[in-house]
Amino acid sequence: MKPPEWFLLDKSESVCKLGCMSKENFNGTPMMIEISISNDGIVQLSVAGKLIDLSQFYISSKLVFSVNSINALFRCLKIVSVCQGYHDKNKEQPFTFFNDKYMKEVCIVQKDAEPKVVIRHINCYKVVPIGSVSHTCKRCIKCKSRRNERMKQKQLGKKENENPLPGCNQFNDIRSVLSNIAPNLTENQHTLLCSQIMASNLKKIVMV
Ligand SMILES: [Zn+2]
């Protein structure tokens, strides 16, 4: 018996696919968590389209069907947590470089919770290791050390090796325009709009 938050996505003779939405949402959109169970017991989990290695959660990818096995599988899946991105709390030296690797998003963990601005790697692992306190995957957390490296370089007076990143300029340009035309919006609203405009530009580039 499936838990109520899971819904049927597809069912054929060979496979049954179920989905549920993550409790976290990013720029207003939750992530789709999908599980497929084939009739020979093969289990596959994906989060936002990324296939997840179940062994990191000590969950077998081969289900032996029994009276309790489906219930047990869903109980085990409760330990899988979605990566919430890196919450940059450093107000003095905020993370400011955005390029083809990092995105800035507004994350709301639960309804009525305070939105937080997070940085996410484009190849985010989507899930965090068991017991993670930061709720940030190992790839997204790397932006913290990258920021620290940059600050160190600046402090040492070294010339930046990299050219200004186009994504960074574009983000800041859009933000500057938004600040002028909509000065009453909050920082989170500016960030959300900037992210959406940049994502829309990216889609156009891909389509071309
Ligand atoms: Zn991540």
Coordinates of C-alpha atoms and ligand atoms in Angstrom, one line a residue:
M1 CA 0.0 0.0 0.0
K2 CA 1.5 3.3 -1.0
P3 CA 1.6 6.4 1.3
P4 CA -1.0 9.1 0.4
E5 CA 1.6 11.6 -0.9
W6 CA 2.6 9.2 -3.6
F7 CA 0.5 9.1 -6.8
L8 CA 0.4 6.8 -9.8
L9 CA 2.3 8.1 -12.8
D10 CA 2.2 5.1 -15.1
K11 CA 1.4 1.4 -15.0
S12 CA 2.0 -1.2 -17.6
E13 CA 2.4 -4.9 -17.7
S14 CA 6.1 -4.6 -16.9
V15 CA 6.5 -1.6 -14.6
C16 CA 4.6 0.6 -12.2
K17 CA 5.8 4.2 -11.7
L18 CA 4.8 6.3 -8.7
G19 CA 5.6 9.9 -8.0
C20 CA 5.5 12.5 -5.2
M21 CA 6.5 16.1 -4.9
S22 CA 9.3 17.2 -2.7
K23 CA 8.4 19.3 0.4
E24 CA 11.0 21.8 -0.7
N25 CA 10.3 24.1 -3.6
F26 CA 12.8 26.1 -5.7
N27 CA 11.7 29.4 -7.3
G28 CA 8.2 28.2 -6.6
T29 CA 8.5 24.7 -8.0
P30 CA 8.8 21.5 -6.1
M31 CA 11.0 18.6 -7.4
M32 CA 9.4 15.5 -8.7
I33 CA 10.5 12.3 -6.9
E34 CA 9.8 9.2 -9.0
I35 CA 10.1 5.6 -8.2
S36 CA 9.6 2.8 -10.7
I37 CA 9.1 -0.9 -9.7
S38 CA 9.3 -3.4 -12.5
N39 CA 7.5 -6.7 -12.3
D40 CA 10.8 -8.5 -11.8
G41 CA 11.4 -6.4 -8.7
I42 CA 13.9 -3.8 -10.1
V43 CA 13.6 -0.5 -8.2
Q44 CA 14.7 2.8 -9.6
L45 CA 14.5 6.2 -7.9
S46 CA 14.9 9.5 -9.6
V47 CA 14.8 13.1 -8.3
A48 CA 14.1 15.8 -10.8
G49 CA 15.1 13.3 -13.5
K50 CA 18.4 12.3 -11.9
L51 CA 18.8 8.6 -11.2
I52 CA 19.7 8.1 -7.6
D53 CA 22.0 5.4 -6.4
L54 CA 19.9 3.6 -3.8
S55 CA 22.8 1.8 -2.2
Q56 CA 23.9 5.0 -0.5
F57 CA 20.7 4.8 1.5
Y58 CA 21.2 1.0 2.1
I59 CA 18.1 0.4 0.0
S60 CA 18.3 -2.6 -2.3
S61 CA 17.5 -2.0 -6.0
K62 CA 16.0 -5.4 -6.2
L63 CA 12.7 -6.0 -4.4
V64 CA 11.6 -9.4 -3.3
F65 CA 7.8 -9.2 -3.4
S66 CA 6.1 -10.1 -0.2
V67 CA 3.2 -9.0 1.9
N68 CA 5.3 -6.2 3.5
S69 CA 7.9 -5.4 0.9
I70 CA 6.2 -2.4 -0.7
N71 CA 5.4 -0.9 2.7
A72 CA 9.0 -1.5 3.8
L73 CA 10.3 0.2 0.7
F74 CA 8.3 3.4 1.2
R75 CA 9.4 3.5 4.9
C76 CA 13.0 3.2 3.7
L77 CA 12.5 6.0 1.2
K78 CA 11.7 8.4 4.0
I79 CA 15.4 8.7 4.8
V80 CA 16.0 10.1 1.3
S81 CA 16.3 13.9 1.6
V82 CA 16.4 16.4 -1.3
C83 CA 19.4 18.7 -1.5
Q84 CA 18.4 22.2 -0.6
G85 CA 21.4 23.9 -2.2
Y86 CA 24.0 25.9 -0.2
H87 CA 22.4 28.6 2.0
D88 CA 24.9 31.5 1.9
K89 CA 24.6 33.2 5.2
N90 CA 27.7 35.3 4.8
K91 CA 26.4 38.8 4.5
E92 CA 29.8 40.5 4.4
Q93 CA 31.2 38.3 1.7
P94 CA 28.3 36.9 -0.2
F95 CA 28.6 34.5 -3.0
T96 CA 28.5 36.7 -6.1
F97 CA 29.9 34.8 -9.0
F98 CA 27.4 33.0 -11.1
N99 CA 28.4 31.2 -14.3
D100 CA 27.6 28.0 -16.1
K101 CA 28.1 26.0 -12.9
Y102 CA 26.1 27.8 -10.2
M103 CA 22.6 29.1 -10.0
K104 CA 21.0 31.2 -7.3
E105 CA 17.5 30.2 -6.3
V106 CA 14.9 31.0 -3.6
C107 CA 14.2 27.8 -1.6
I108 CA 11.2 27.3 0.6
V109 CA 11.5 24.2 2.7
Q110 CA 8.0 24.0 3.9
K111 CA 4.8 26.0 3.7
D112 CA 5.0 29.2 5.8
A113 CA 8.7 28.7 6.3
E114 CA 11.1 31.7 5.7
P115 CA 12.4 31.7 2.1
K116 CA 16.1 31.3 1.9
V117 CA 18.5 32.3 -1.0
V118 CA 20.5 29.2 -1.9
I119 CA 23.2 28.5 -4.4
R120 CA 22.9 25.3 -6.4
H121 CA 25.4 23.5 -8.7
I122 CA 23.9 22.7 -12.1
N123 CA 24.9 19.1 -11.6
C124 CA 23.6 18.9 -8.0
Y125 CA 23.4 15.4 -6.7
K126 CA 19.7 16.2 -5.8
V127 CA 19.9 14.2 -2.6
V128 CA 22.0 14.5 0.5
P129 CA 23.9 11.8 2.4
I130 CA 22.1 10.1 5.3
G131 CA 22.2 12.3 8.5
S132 CA 23.2 15.5 6.6
V133 CA 22.7 18.5 8.8
S134 CA 23.3 21.1 6.2
H135 CA 20.9 19.5 3.7
T136 CA 23.4 20.4 1.0
C137 CA 25.0 17.8 -1.3
K138 CA 28.7 17.6 -1.7
R139 CA 28.7 19.3 -5.1
C140 CA 26.6 22.3 -4.0
I141 CA 28.7 22.8 -0.9
K142 CA 31.8 23.3 -3.0
C143 CA 30.7 26.8 -3.9
K144 CA 31.6 27.7 -0.3
S145 CA 35.2 26.8 -0.7
R146 CA 35.2 28.4 -4.2
R147 CA 34.1 31.7 -2.6
N148 CA 36.7 31.4 0.1
E149 CA 39.4 30.8 -2.6
R150 CA 38.3 33.9 -4.4
M151 CA 38.4 36.0 -1.3
K152 CA 41.8 34.7 -0.5
Q153 CA 43.0 35.6 -4.0
K154 CA 41.6 39.1 -3.6
Q155 CA 43.2 39.5 -0.2
L156 CA 46.6 38.5 -1.5
G157 CA 46.1 41.1 -4.3
K158 CA 46.5 38.5 -7.0
K159 CA 45.1 39.2 -10.3
E160 CA 42.0 37.1 -11.1
N161 CA 42.9 34.3 -13.5
E162 CA 39.4 34.1 -14.9
N163 CA 37.7 36.7 -16.9
P164 CA 34.5 38.1 -15.5
L165 CA 31.9 35.5 -16.0
P166 CA 29.1 36.3 -18.5
G167 CA 26.4 34.8 -16.2
C168 CA 27.6 37.0 -13.3
N169 CA 27.4 40.1 -15.4
Q170 CA 24.1 39.2 -16.8
F171 CA 22.6 38.4 -13.3
N172 CA 23.9 41.7 -11.9
D173 CA 22.8 43.7 -14.9
I174 CA 19.2 42.3 -14.6
R175 CA 19.3 42.9 -10.9
S176 CA 20.4 46.5 -11.4
V177 CA 17.5 47.1 -13.9
L178 CA 15.0 45.5 -11.6
S179 CA 16.2 47.6 -8.7
N180 CA 15.5 50.7 -10.7
I181 CA 12.1 49.7 -12.1
A182 CA 10.9 47.9 -9.0
P183 CA 12.6 49.3 -5.9
N184 CA 9.9 48.1 -3.5
L185 CA 10.5 44.4 -4.2
T186 CA 12.5 42.4 -1.6
E187 CA 15.9 40.9 -2.2
N188 CA 14.3 37.5 -2.5
Q189 CA 11.8 38.7 -5.1
H190 CA 14.6 40.3 -7.1
T191 CA 16.6 37.1 -7.0
L192 CA 13.6 35.0 -8.1
L193 CA 12.8 37.3 -11.0
C194 CA 16.5 37.4 -12.0
S195 CA 16.7 33.6 -12.0
Q196 CA 13.5 33.3 -14.0
I197 CA 14.7 35.8 -16.6
M198 CA 18.1 34.1 -16.9
A199 CA 16.5 30.6 -17.2
S200 CA 14.2 32.0 -19.9
N201 CA 17.2 33.4 -21.8
L202 CA 18.9 30.0 -21.5
K203 CA 15.9 28.2 -22.9
K204 CA 15.9 30.6 -25.9
I205 CA 19.6 29.9 -26.5
V206 CA 19.0 26.1 -26.4
M207 CA 16.1 26.4 -28.7
V208 CA 18.1 28.4 -31.2
Ligands
ZN1 ZN 23.0 19.9 -4.4

